[in-house]
Amino acid sequence: MLKRRDFLRATLVTAGALAVPACGDDPEIIAPVLDDRELTDGAEFFPQSIASGDPRPDSVILWARVQDGEEDRELEVEVATDAEFTKRVALDAGQAKVKALARYDHCAKVKVRGLAAGTVYYYRFIYVKGDKNYVSRVGRTKTAPAEEADVNVRFAYVSCQDYIGRHYNTYLALAEEELDFFVHLGDYIYETTGDPGFQNTTGRGVELTDVEGAIALADGAFHAARSLSNYRELYRTYRSDANLQKVHESFPMIATWDDHEFSNDAHGATATYYDGRTDETDVDRRKAANQAWFEYQPVDHGDDFEYDPGAAFPGDIRIYRDFVFGRHVHLVMTDLRSYRPDHLIPEGAFPGKVVLDEARLVEELGDIPEVAQPYVDIEGYSDGIYASALAGAAQAAGYDAAEVTGNISVAFINQVVAGVNEGLPEDMQIPLIDPLEQGLERGIAYLDLGKTSMHSSIGSRYFTVKDTVDIHGAIRYKETQGASEDVMGAEQESWFLETMERSTATWKVWGNEYCLLPLAVDLSANNVPEQFKRRFYMNLDAWDGFRNKRNELLERLVDVGNVVAITGDIHAFYAGTAGLDGDPTKKIVEFVGGAVSSAPFREMLLGQVAGDPVLSAIPGAGLLAAGIDSVLTSTSTKVNPHLAHANSYAHGYVVVEANGDEFVVDMRSIDPTAVKTDYTARRGDLEVQSERFRTLAGESDIYRDDDGTWKRWDASRQKWI
Ligand SMILES: [Fe+2]
């Protein structure tokens, strides 16, 4: 807040200056034009334009980057309540001039304080060079309303903006909205330059100048950012997009990161490109990613924070934080990537290995669960003939012979032996083990969790068997005293829960990176091979991978009441609830928003099925992936009754309007075929669909706008009523 003394000084030094109180006794000062110096268009010096972020009732962060050689630079900042800058805010010296340091890639950030609440401001940066005053574009921003203000809050949220061969038509439409701010839930950049697994390889692209500093993947077919130079170049490229610039020039952003700001499906400082073939922990790479994020995102990290490349990760930068927008919205942004542990099922796990033997299951569950499968001690069983057969077949079957030891799944042994037998004359063939043989012990092997091959994300992060994963996850959680699912880290978790519990706002909005609501598919009645007639989790990289922790958090959040999770990551629009184990009526509402431009979930699934040797061999797997929304919302399998709405094929964004009574979301979607075309010059041709949902204060139900009447989702009948 500007003090009375500063106010006097400011008015005195500007001869004839006039103080115009913005509203009530707010101490903000507005001065008329301080000088009429000539301004020159500075587009060439501001190639990423400008941005604002983290609005609070009295402050906002303004961001710019100046590009002019290697030297440190200085920028002047101007803030006004009109776009013509005739009513300028008097800034103190520390805010009116800001350094654009070479060590931060000439990015400049300033926290402008002493502003009036709930007020639109315009801002621009001026780069003085020689006798010229080069000016940036004019940005518009808005402070948060006062905490006690009884006002509607209107904001949008977005995620996942892959740039490669894809256009930001989503932002073209979003820029036309009337918003207080927008939330970015992560994947602001993608660290790879064209991973054919999910990215386009044609159309506009990203070139990494420092190729030596990058990670070459697929024998150099594409690269992943590793050096600070690489990550900076990604931000510069993404921020060169005119539609993204337009959105930043129009609204303040509140951002968190997900995985791709560092590395796909990452945990902490560990990447997953090689699926367990090598340890991909790289703290320097993580810190380079974090530093670039610090430089390029208009985030309020607290007073005087500067990124220190010498600081240890995690702890080098804290990004979880919260915002209050009047009486009705409290936005709590988390960091679900920096502190979380590895996935439950290692990508490099040997499918045949038994993780829970019979004795352990009986000890933990009191009985052998139905899903347990027979196994044998491979060295001791049948004079070790199966041990030799498996060791002999190891290379061809894609695993290490050294793994063939201890308890091995009978189903796995039989798969390998059947393969070996194919090449042998009948009298030399090895008999398969009868799984019903008397005396065989039963347990859970990686195969039973969904792992069909070594070094694969399928059966580890994706497409895992629900019933066995539930058992394995619960036992791991108990034996590691919660460490196996410590998603937030102790400090963030207590901050998160306390912030939620102390909040007095109507809506406690959780800016959540990945899907909270369970997403399973049930193939037991499908025409697929026997081993696939089960229930599968789609994605253990999301909260389904942390279901015990999720339940623990939900127990507290359900009591808080009026908690709504807004989520990105999965490239799909979903409306649903996440409920307590055993009592799904105790739940919180989640609205998941589709990707700005990244391949929609359905498209990614089709690619995964086609690219996986096991999945692609299943007849009808492609059709199942193509029909994923009906598989997810099926009323015959009833596997996700909490999922009220699913659209896994479109791009777009979500607009929220919240007040003391309701939290309304408008899912604005764009057909995926539009993404390869830039509609900037033909906006009229771009179609944006709208689907509206809401939840009411004091409830945790979801309603859909059905041509003007609100229908409620009845999960027990899986119907809108
Ligand atoms: Fe993404």
XYZ file of C-alpha atoms and ligand atoms in Angstrom:
722
model
C 0.000 0.000 0.000
C 1.213 3.457 -0.802
C 1.637 5.436 2.392
C 0.443 8.995 2.923
C 4.081 10.178 2.956
C 4.823 8.542 -0.414
C 1.634 10.026 -1.690
C 2.790 13.520 -0.753
C 6.214 13.009 -2.226
C 4.749 11.652 -5.426
C 2.387 14.545 -5.815
C 5.024 17.108 -4.931
C 7.599 15.926 -7.385
C 5.196 16.024 -10.249
C 4.302 19.647 -10.625
C 0.607 20.148 -11.052
C -0.098 16.515 -10.341
C -3.567 15.663 -9.301
C -4.640 12.970 -6.875
C -7.832 11.222 -7.802
C -8.984 8.712 -5.198
C -10.128 5.552 -7.011
C -12.887 4.600 -4.621
C -13.694 5.483 -1.042
C -10.636 6.207 1.064
C -8.411 3.956 -0.920
C -4.899 5.367 -0.756
C -4.209 4.865 -4.427
C -3.103 7.901 -6.377
C -3.667 8.641 -9.942
C -1.656 11.315 -11.623
C -2.294 12.874 -14.997
C 0.276 12.483 -17.757
C 3.680 13.008 -16.168
C 5.431 13.778 -19.385
C 4.590 13.789 -23.025
C 7.745 12.230 -24.343
C 7.535 10.620 -27.706
C 7.104 6.843 -27.728
C 8.305 4.549 -30.486
C 6.829 1.115 -31.204
C 9.140 -1.338 -29.426
C 7.821 -4.602 -30.912
C 11.333 -5.636 -31.984
C 12.596 -5.371 -28.398
C 9.617 -7.173 -26.832
C 9.248 -10.297 -28.988
C 7.381 -12.136 -26.185
C 5.214 -9.100 -25.492
C 4.177 -8.639 -21.849
C 2.139 -10.420 -19.209
C 0.650 -10.021 -15.760
C -0.147 -12.468 -13.013
C -0.978 -13.351 -9.433
C -3.510 -10.588 -8.807
C -4.225 -9.693 -5.198
C -6.472 -6.930 -3.855
C -3.605 -4.427 -3.752
C -0.959 -5.831 -6.092
C -0.217 -7.618 -9.320
C 2.934 -8.949 -10.992
C 3.886 -7.382 -14.330
C 6.261 -9.187 -16.646
C 8.274 -8.278 -19.736
C 11.344 -9.476 -21.528
C 13.587 -7.146 -23.468
C 15.729 -8.544 -26.245
C 18.701 -6.367 -27.100
C 22.137 -7.953 -26.790
C 23.880 -9.489 -23.820
C 24.059 -6.554 -21.410
C 21.803 -6.113 -18.388
C 18.980 -3.742 -19.296
C 16.537 -1.544 -17.483
C 12.868 -1.012 -18.253
C 10.487 1.673 -17.147
C 7.044 0.608 -16.019
C 3.866 2.580 -16.470
C 0.522 1.715 -14.916
C -2.722 3.592 -15.491
C -6.449 3.166 -15.079
C -7.038 3.997 -18.733
C -5.578 2.464 -21.869
C -4.390 5.880 -23.049
C -2.327 6.347 -19.901
C -3.793 9.720 -19.051
C -4.629 8.555 -15.501
C -1.393 7.127 -14.375
C -0.620 5.457 -11.076
C 2.339 7.024 -9.325
C 4.806 4.226 -8.723
C 7.673 4.418 -6.293
C 11.207 4.272 -7.633
C 11.575 0.522 -7.063
C 8.537 -0.180 -9.203
C 8.845 2.456 -11.882
C 12.167 1.045 -13.034
C 12.955 -2.624 -13.221
C 16.066 -4.581 -14.148
C 16.079 -7.025 -17.027
C 19.149 -9.016 -16.084
C 21.181 -11.151 -18.446
C 21.320 -13.876 -15.798
C 17.529 -14.164 -16.001
C 17.470 -14.082 -19.782
C 16.474 -10.405 -19.704
C 13.116 -11.217 -18.162
C 11.837 -8.501 -15.855
C 9.198 -8.806 -13.185
C 7.766 -6.192 -10.892
C 5.196 -6.461 -8.159
C 3.144 -3.285 -8.354
C 1.648 -2.536 -4.955
C -0.725 -0.019 -3.491
C -3.373 -0.681 -6.110
C -7.114 -0.490 -5.614
C -9.031 -3.748 -5.248
C -11.157 -5.155 -8.052
C -9.854 -2.572 -10.508
C -8.775 -2.819 -14.125
C -5.317 -1.412 -14.806
C -3.347 -0.929 -17.967
C 0.406 -1.255 -18.066
C 3.301 -0.965 -20.467
C 7.068 -1.179 -20.383
C 9.424 1.369 -21.929
C 12.934 0.595 -23.058
C 14.999 3.745 -23.383
C 17.742 3.343 -25.962
C 19.678 6.348 -27.238
C 17.168 9.134 -27.614
C 14.293 6.762 -28.307
C 11.639 5.462 -25.915
C 10.633 2.056 -27.204
C 7.304 1.004 -25.801
C 5.802 -2.443 -25.397
C 2.206 -3.240 -26.185
C -0.325 -2.137 -23.599
C -1.450 -4.860 -21.233
C -4.688 -4.970 -19.309
C -4.863 -6.550 -15.888
C -7.167 -6.593 -12.904
C -6.610 -6.739 -9.178
C -8.552 -9.147 -6.998
C -11.627 -7.769 -5.256
C -11.356 -6.955 -1.552
C -11.730 -10.004 0.670
C -15.021 -8.782 2.098
C -16.516 -7.866 -1.295
C -19.701 -9.772 -2.166
C -18.973 -10.070 -5.885
C -19.267 -12.620 -8.665
C -15.935 -13.984 -9.828
C -15.468 -14.913 -13.448
C -12.376 -16.722 -14.618
C -11.199 -19.293 -17.132
C -8.884 -22.237 -16.796
C -6.673 -23.945 -19.320
C -3.904 -26.534 -19.572
C -1.717 -28.407 -22.044
C -0.664 -26.190 -24.924
C 1.573 -28.289 -27.136
C 2.930 -25.949 -29.811
C 4.329 -28.418 -32.309
C 2.217 -28.480 -35.433
C -0.736 -27.133 -33.429
C -2.364 -23.723 -33.248
C -3.774 -21.838 -30.307
C -7.312 -21.340 -31.613
C -8.448 -21.956 -28.059
C -6.707 -18.726 -27.065
C -8.157 -16.917 -30.047
C -11.594 -17.599 -28.546
C -10.539 -17.175 -24.912
C -9.193 -13.676 -25.559
C -12.728 -12.541 -26.377
C -14.085 -13.516 -22.954
C -14.740 -11.100 -20.148
C -12.675 -12.441 -17.291
C -11.140 -11.371 -14.027
C -8.167 -13.710 -14.596
C -7.256 -17.098 -16.024
C -5.681 -20.109 -14.378
C -3.058 -22.236 -16.115
C -2.975 -25.750 -14.684
C 0.258 -26.824 -16.326
C 1.906 -28.100 -19.480
C 2.471 -24.521 -20.537
C 5.385 -25.851 -22.563
C 6.230 -29.351 -23.767
C 9.859 -30.227 -23.299
C 10.187 -32.433 -26.381
C 10.621 -31.181 -29.929
C 8.324 -33.716 -31.603
C 7.759 -36.988 -29.769
C 5.841 -39.033 -32.356
C 4.087 -40.841 -29.480
C 1.824 -37.818 -28.970
C 3.168 -34.807 -30.872
C 2.837 -33.742 -34.462
C 5.965 -33.915 -36.540
C 4.763 -31.564 -39.237
C 3.680 -27.936 -39.160
C 5.181 -25.324 -36.893
C 7.964 -26.546 -34.647
C 10.565 -25.776 -32.040
C 14.275 -25.747 -32.752
C 16.704 -26.085 -29.878
C 19.844 -24.068 -30.644
C 21.796 -25.771 -27.885
C 21.348 -29.277 -29.268
C 24.437 -30.444 -27.391
C 22.767 -29.466 -24.147
C 19.554 -31.358 -24.961
C 18.677 -35.044 -24.559
C 18.586 -36.912 -27.873
C 15.728 -39.403 -27.924
C 14.760 -42.133 -30.403
C 18.294 -42.131 -31.828
C 18.207 -38.384 -32.269
C 14.860 -38.274 -34.093
C 13.767 -35.654 -31.560
C 15.131 -33.928 -28.496
C 14.090 -33.105 -24.963
C 15.178 -29.898 -23.267
C 17.864 -30.326 -20.689
C 19.924 -27.120 -20.460
C 18.711 -23.774 -19.192
C 19.156 -22.478 -22.740
C 16.824 -25.228 -24.009
C 14.045 -24.454 -21.553
C 14.323 -20.711 -22.141
C 14.108 -21.242 -25.858
C 10.890 -23.196 -25.387
C 9.290 -20.373 -23.415
C 10.455 -17.822 -25.964
C 9.006 -19.872 -28.798
C 5.679 -20.620 -27.112
C 5.341 -16.992 -26.032
C 5.913 -15.859 -29.623
C 2.405 -17.044 -30.484
C 0.125 -14.074 -31.209
C -2.977 -15.609 -29.617
C -1.181 -16.591 -26.431
C 0.257 -13.068 -26.288
C -3.198 -11.604 -26.731
C -4.510 -13.580 -23.752
C -1.583 -12.480 -21.585
C -2.179 -8.891 -22.666
C -5.839 -9.179 -21.668
C -5.922 -10.972 -18.288
C -3.639 -11.760 -15.372
C -2.633 -15.427 -15.152
C -2.336 -17.676 -12.119
C -0.167 -20.636 -13.070
C 1.101 -23.852 -11.652
C 3.181 -26.435 -13.455
C 2.521 -30.036 -14.316
C 5.040 -32.497 -15.734
C 5.990 -31.090 -19.145
C 7.420 -27.858 -17.752
C 10.177 -30.302 -16.786
C 9.677 -33.787 -18.256
C 6.851 -36.111 -19.276
C 5.295 -38.087 -16.375
C 8.050 -36.838 -14.089
C 8.299 -37.182 -10.352
C 10.652 -34.841 -8.530
C 13.786 -34.542 -10.650
C 13.267 -37.882 -12.388
C 12.198 -38.332 -16.008
C 10.603 -41.449 -17.487
C 11.756 -41.559 -21.139
C 13.624 -44.837 -20.724
C 11.004 -46.650 -18.657
C 13.381 -47.925 -16.015
C 16.303 -48.873 -18.278
C 18.395 -46.242 -16.545
C 18.104 -43.888 -13.593
C 16.805 -40.655 -15.121
C 17.195 -38.468 -12.058
C 18.818 -35.200 -13.141
C 18.701 -32.434 -10.554
C 20.531 -29.928 -12.769
C 17.945 -30.439 -15.482
C 15.095 -29.990 -13.021
C 16.662 -26.769 -11.756
C 17.137 -25.451 -15.295
C 13.435 -26.076 -15.912
C 12.496 -24.386 -12.644
C 14.700 -21.374 -13.323
C 13.188 -20.830 -16.771
C 9.712 -21.065 -15.234
C 10.705 -18.490 -12.628
C 12.021 -16.188 -15.354
C 9.109 -16.434 -17.769
C 5.995 -16.798 -15.616
C 4.444 -13.737 -13.926
C 4.326 -15.376 -10.508
C 4.460 -13.792 -7.074
C 7.056 -15.849 -5.197
C 7.015 -13.585 -2.194
C 8.980 -10.463 -1.517
C 12.424 -10.185 -3.051
C 12.613 -13.826 -4.100
C 15.173 -14.441 -6.814
C 15.894 -17.871 -8.221
C 19.211 -19.170 -6.931
C 20.655 -21.831 -9.248
C 22.858 -22.972 -6.360
C 19.903 -23.883 -4.125
C 19.015 -27.530 -3.627
C 15.969 -29.122 -5.282
C 13.296 -29.403 -3.996
C 13.228 -26.172 -2.083
C 14.825 -24.044 -4.802
C 11.427 -22.538 -5.573
C 8.035 -22.780 -3.913
C 5.058 -22.430 -6.222
C 2.100 -23.570 -4.130
C 0.137 -20.512 -3.037
C -3.404 -19.212 -2.607
C -5.572 -16.275 -3.686
C -8.745 -14.801 -2.262
C -11.246 -13.185 -4.652
C -13.826 -11.533 -2.452
C -16.187 -13.520 -0.276
C -16.869 -16.337 -2.669
C -13.693 -17.666 -4.235
C -10.550 -18.891 -2.542
C -8.198 -20.380 -5.118
C -5.597 -22.780 -3.759
C -2.864 -23.762 -6.214
C -0.801 -26.877 -5.528
C 2.472 -28.321 -6.818
C 1.890 -32.029 -7.438
C 5.158 -32.754 -9.260
C 8.072 -31.565 -7.145
C 7.599 -33.650 -4.034
C 5.820 -36.796 -5.172
C 7.339 -40.286 -5.104
C 7.864 -42.675 -8.015
C 4.956 -44.613 -9.483
C 3.724 -47.642 -7.576
C 4.714 -50.097 -10.298
C 8.232 -49.526 -11.638
C 8.401 -49.313 -15.437
C 11.315 -51.769 -15.316
C 9.531 -54.370 -13.174
C 9.832 -58.001 -14.315
C 6.253 -59.105 -15.125
C 6.698 -62.617 -13.737
C 7.917 -61.530 -10.322
C 5.562 -62.036 -7.403
C 5.270 -58.867 -5.302
C 2.848 -60.206 -2.714
C 3.085 -63.893 -1.828
C 0.394 -65.958 -0.176
C 1.719 -65.580 3.364
C 1.869 -61.795 3.034
C -1.650 -61.561 1.624
C -3.028 -63.703 4.427
C -1.132 -61.631 6.974
C -2.521 -58.357 5.581
C -5.994 -59.338 4.456
C -6.736 -62.354 6.629
C -7.454 -64.412 3.527
C -6.287 -65.041 -0.007
C -8.154 -62.611 -2.291
C -9.913 -63.979 -5.344
C -7.662 -62.014 -7.687
C -4.537 -63.827 -6.411
C -2.963 -66.124 -8.998
C -0.822 -69.254 -8.684
C 2.951 -69.016 -8.634
C 5.876 -71.385 -8.112
C 9.334 -71.107 -6.672
C 11.085 -71.289 -10.017
C 14.308 -72.887 -8.785
C 12.611 -75.533 -6.660
C 9.628 -76.415 -8.816
C 9.840 -79.468 -11.088
C 13.612 -79.782 -10.741
C 14.120 -76.270 -12.089
C 13.193 -77.087 -15.699
C 11.078 -73.934 -15.933
C 13.927 -71.843 -14.584
C 16.133 -73.041 -17.473
C 13.353 -72.543 -20.022
C 12.701 -68.970 -18.840
C 16.380 -68.112 -18.633
C 16.865 -69.444 -22.148
C 13.985 -67.422 -23.515
C 14.850 -64.242 -21.606
C 16.486 -62.295 -24.397
C 13.878 -63.100 -27.006
C 11.089 -62.273 -24.557
C 12.703 -58.962 -23.575
C 13.833 -59.494 -20.010
C 17.036 -60.243 -18.120
C 17.753 -63.916 -17.233
C 18.911 -62.746 -13.798
C 15.292 -61.807 -13.033
C 14.280 -65.464 -13.245
C 14.540 -66.288 -9.576
C 12.268 -66.801 -6.578
C 8.482 -66.837 -6.891
C 7.302 -66.507 -10.490
C 3.756 -66.286 -11.777
C 2.451 -69.486 -13.392
C 0.589 -67.462 -16.022
C 3.847 -65.751 -16.966
C 5.760 -69.035 -17.100
C 3.095 -70.554 -19.317
C 3.156 -67.553 -21.683
C 6.905 -67.849 -22.153
C 6.873 -71.642 -22.376
C 4.101 -71.535 -24.992
C 6.323 -69.234 -27.025
C 9.323 -71.536 -26.632
C 7.248 -74.594 -27.569
C 6.209 -73.034 -30.857
C 9.664 -73.596 -32.234
C 10.053 -77.147 -30.909
C 8.957 -80.561 -32.199
C 6.097 -81.995 -30.163
C 8.135 -84.572 -28.253
C 10.549 -81.882 -27.045
C 7.905 -79.431 -25.896
C 7.769 -78.458 -22.235
C 4.394 -79.095 -20.596
C 2.520 -76.018 -19.382
C 1.896 -75.822 -15.642
C -1.711 -76.544 -14.751
C -2.798 -73.454 -12.813
C -5.311 -75.611 -10.928
C -2.605 -78.027 -9.770
C -3.047 -78.947 -6.120
C -0.801 -77.195 -3.645
C 0.199 -74.165 -5.698
C 0.420 -71.005 -3.632
C -1.341 -67.891 -4.856
C -0.203 -64.286 -4.809
C 0.067 -61.122 -6.900
C 2.764 -60.748 -9.544
C 3.564 -57.652 -11.634
C 1.777 -59.444 -14.459
C -1.369 -59.441 -12.334
C -0.963 -55.697 -11.842
C -0.986 -55.257 -15.615
C 2.704 -55.454 -16.467
C 3.016 -57.488 -19.655
C 6.495 -56.434 -20.710
C 9.640 -54.958 -19.208
C 10.446 -51.265 -19.655
C 7.008 -50.101 -20.563
C 4.660 -47.421 -19.300
C 1.731 -49.736 -20.054
C 1.101 -51.783 -16.938
C 3.107 -49.315 -14.904
C 1.683 -45.825 -15.332
C -1.126 -46.650 -17.744
C -3.658 -49.407 -18.047
C -3.113 -51.260 -14.795
C -5.414 -53.819 -13.201
C -7.677 -52.104 -10.698
C -8.397 -54.860 -8.180
C -4.796 -55.963 -7.705
C -3.434 -52.394 -7.772
C -5.892 -51.511 -5.001
C -4.539 -54.324 -2.807
C -0.879 -53.680 -3.623
C -1.247 -49.904 -3.161
C -2.937 -50.241 0.232
C -0.282 -52.632 1.542
C 2.560 -50.441 0.233
C 0.949 -47.396 1.809
C 0.818 -49.129 5.160
C 4.327 -50.539 5.050
C 5.895 -47.231 3.947
C 3.782 -45.275 6.460
C 2.300 -43.214 3.654
C 5.572 -42.419 1.862
C 4.537 -44.405 -1.251
C 1.815 -41.803 -1.918
C 3.235 -38.655 -0.373
C 2.138 -36.536 -3.338
C 2.477 -33.081 -1.809
C 5.209 -33.558 0.754
C 4.463 -32.961 4.430
C 4.881 -29.194 4.385
C 2.690 -28.510 1.366
C 0.061 -30.975 2.546
C -0.419 -29.336 5.917
C -0.417 -25.899 4.286
C -3.010 -27.129 1.775
C -5.365 -28.641 4.323
C -5.041 -25.760 6.772
C -5.652 -23.203 4.010
C -8.751 -25.103 2.909
C -10.017 -25.564 6.460
C -9.448 -21.972 7.502
C -10.994 -20.481 4.396
C -14.155 -18.488 4.924
C -14.929 -18.149 1.202
C -18.022 -19.803 -0.236
C -15.986 -21.803 -2.764
C -12.664 -23.391 -1.993
C -11.261 -23.942 -5.468
C -8.373 -26.366 -5.807
C -6.119 -25.619 -8.778
C -5.232 -29.286 -9.204
C -2.834 -30.596 -11.844
C -4.172 -34.085 -12.503
C -7.431 -35.986 -12.387
C -8.878 -36.553 -8.941
C -11.922 -38.569 -9.924
C -11.259 -42.269 -10.475
C -11.106 -43.304 -14.129
C -11.390 -47.028 -14.716
C -12.586 -49.173 -17.590
C -14.220 -52.571 -17.215
C -13.511 -54.986 -20.047
C -14.838 -58.111 -18.338
C -17.815 -58.371 -20.684
C -15.870 -57.384 -23.801
C -14.720 -59.681 -26.536
C -11.055 -59.571 -25.503
C -8.580 -62.288 -24.450
C -9.165 -63.717 -20.970
C -6.323 -61.758 -19.331
C -7.976 -58.469 -20.335
C -11.407 -59.331 -18.983
C -10.838 -57.139 -15.951
C -11.169 -53.615 -14.623
C -8.277 -51.327 -15.473
C -7.163 -47.929 -14.264
C -6.490 -45.622 -17.189
C -3.708 -43.605 -15.604
C -1.706 -44.103 -12.422
C 0.264 -40.927 -13.125
C -2.817 -39.093 -11.781
C -4.598 -39.389 -8.406
C -5.637 -42.986 -9.182
C -1.984 -43.751 -8.505
C -2.374 -42.291 -5.018
C -5.739 -43.552 -3.966
C -4.941 -44.005 -0.281
C -3.616 -40.475 0.027
C -6.547 -39.211 -2.026
C -8.942 -40.819 0.409
C -7.118 -39.303 3.375
C -7.277 -35.818 1.828
C -10.908 -36.265 0.793
C -11.902 -37.116 4.364
C -10.753 -33.647 5.377
C -11.992 -31.824 2.245
C -15.482 -33.317 2.462
C -15.792 -31.774 5.911
C -14.573 -28.409 4.610
C -17.505 -28.353 2.187
C -17.888 -26.501 -1.126
C -14.502 -27.658 -2.379
C -14.290 -27.783 -6.175
C -11.255 -29.166 -7.975
C -10.420 -27.598 -11.336
C -8.080 -29.813 -13.273
C -6.105 -30.208 -16.491
C -3.494 -32.776 -17.603
C -5.662 -35.454 -19.192
C -6.670 -33.507 -22.335
C -10.379 -34.127 -21.836
C -13.468 -32.443 -20.408
C -14.934 -34.334 -17.462
C -17.493 -33.449 -14.809
C -17.684 -35.753 -11.849
C -17.020 -36.316 -8.197
C -14.320 -37.958 -6.133
C -15.849 -39.749 -3.169
C -14.695 -41.484 -0.029
C -13.873 -45.176 -0.143
C -16.925 -46.975 1.106
C -19.179 -43.916 0.991
C -19.230 -42.239 -2.427
C -22.006 -39.880 -1.309
C -19.334 -38.047 0.697
C -17.575 -36.377 -2.198
C -16.111 -33.301 -3.778
C -16.862 -31.972 -7.240
C -14.273 -31.872 -10.005
C -14.483 -30.169 -13.388
C -11.692 -31.214 -15.725
C -10.874 -28.948 -18.673
C -9.637 -30.079 -22.093
C -6.274 -29.241 -23.609
C -5.644 -25.911 -25.298
C -3.975 -27.726 -28.195
C -2.298 -30.977 -27.055
C -3.521 -34.265 -28.514
C -6.893 -35.042 -26.887
C -7.060 -38.060 -24.572
C -8.885 -40.170 -27.142
C -6.245 -39.440 -29.785
C -3.461 -40.263 -27.322
C -5.115 -43.565 -26.411
C -5.449 -44.551 -30.043
C -1.746 -43.811 -30.441
C -0.854 -45.812 -27.334
C -2.816 -48.838 -28.467
C -1.256 -48.698 -31.914
C 2.234 -48.324 -30.457
C 2.097 -51.077 -27.834
C 2.834 -54.604 -29.096
C 0.517 -56.258 -26.578
C -2.406 -53.832 -26.811
C -2.302 -53.556 -30.581
C -2.614 -57.347 -30.824
C -5.949 -57.350 -28.966
C -8.784 -57.490 -31.460
C -11.064 -54.495 -31.007
C -8.635 -52.536 -28.802
C -8.596 -49.664 -31.291
C -12.392 -49.540 -31.247
C -12.417 -49.486 -27.463
C -9.977 -46.566 -27.469
C -12.033 -44.737 -30.080
C -15.147 -45.191 -27.966
C -13.450 -44.325 -24.687
C -16.194 -41.974 -23.501
C -18.859 -44.657 -23.732
C -16.525 -47.177 -22.086
C -15.903 -44.736 -19.209
C -19.552 -43.800 -18.728
C -21.009 -47.237 -19.464
C -24.222 -47.937 -17.583
C -23.774 -51.694 -17.952
C -20.345 -51.946 -16.303
C -21.130 -49.107 -13.843
C -17.414 -48.682 -13.356
C -17.465 -44.861 -13.001
C -20.933 -43.888 -11.770
C -19.417 -40.662 -10.389
C -18.469 -39.546 -13.905
C -21.365 -37.379 -15.071
C -19.884 -36.090 -18.305
C -17.017 -37.136 -20.564
C -15.672 -35.527 -23.710
C -12.241 -36.965 -24.449
C -11.917 -35.731 -28.001
C -12.108 -31.913 -28.026
C -9.837 -28.978 -27.262
C -10.835 -25.855 -25.412
C -11.109 -24.117 -22.076
C -13.510 -23.673 -19.193
C -15.132 -20.455 -17.964
C -16.238 -20.315 -14.329
C -18.714 -17.930 -12.788
C -18.975 -18.237 -9.019
C -21.065 -16.413 -6.458
C -22.550 -17.074 -3.023
C -25.034 -19.615 -4.388
C -23.541 -21.448 -7.312
C -20.386 -22.410 -9.150
C -21.175 -22.553 -12.859
C -18.743 -23.889 -15.433
C -19.003 -23.467 -19.157
C -16.924 -26.033 -21.029
C -16.064 -24.373 -24.316
C -14.829 -26.934 -26.756
C -13.325 -26.864 -30.218
C -13.271 -29.752 -32.671
C -9.828 -31.427 -32.688
C -9.490 -31.201 -36.461
C -9.288 -27.396 -36.116
C -5.983 -27.543 -34.261
C -3.827 -27.839 -37.367
C -5.241 -24.639 -38.848
C -4.557 -21.130 -37.637
C -7.942 -19.400 -37.473
C -6.567 -16.008 -36.469
C -7.460 -14.389 -39.781
C -10.775 -16.236 -40.084
C -12.238 -16.202 -36.600
C -15.773 -16.506 -37.997
C -15.006 -20.023 -39.214
C -13.996 -21.272 -35.784
C -16.816 -22.996 -33.939
C -16.856 -23.034 -30.162
C -19.345 -25.363 -28.468
C -20.660 -24.694 -25.000
C -21.772 -27.143 -22.326
C -22.718 -25.802 -18.920
C -22.591 -27.500 -15.546
C -22.921 -26.237 -12.016
C -22.778 -27.166 -8.383
C -24.665 -25.438 -5.580
C -23.322 -24.108 -2.289
C -23.963 -26.547 0.527
C -24.180 -29.537 -1.854
C -21.735 -31.663 -3.764
C -23.974 -32.549 -6.686
C -23.478 -31.739 -10.342
C -26.146 -30.223 -12.555
C -26.190 -29.927 -16.321
C -27.836 -27.123 -18.227
C -30.318 -28.960 -20.395
C -31.696 -26.248 -22.672
C -32.356 -23.867 -19.816
C -33.303 -26.334 -17.071
C -30.762 -27.694 -14.638
C -30.774 -31.466 -14.372
C -29.000 -33.224 -11.512
C -26.641 -36.166 -11.971
C -27.941 -39.206 -10.133
C -24.890 -41.420 -9.787
C -26.850 -44.444 -8.537
C -28.849 -44.482 -11.775
C -26.189 -42.835 -13.938
C -28.791 -40.430 -15.256
C -29.506 -36.711 -15.381
C -32.790 -36.186 -13.578
Fe -0.536 -32.241 -21.105
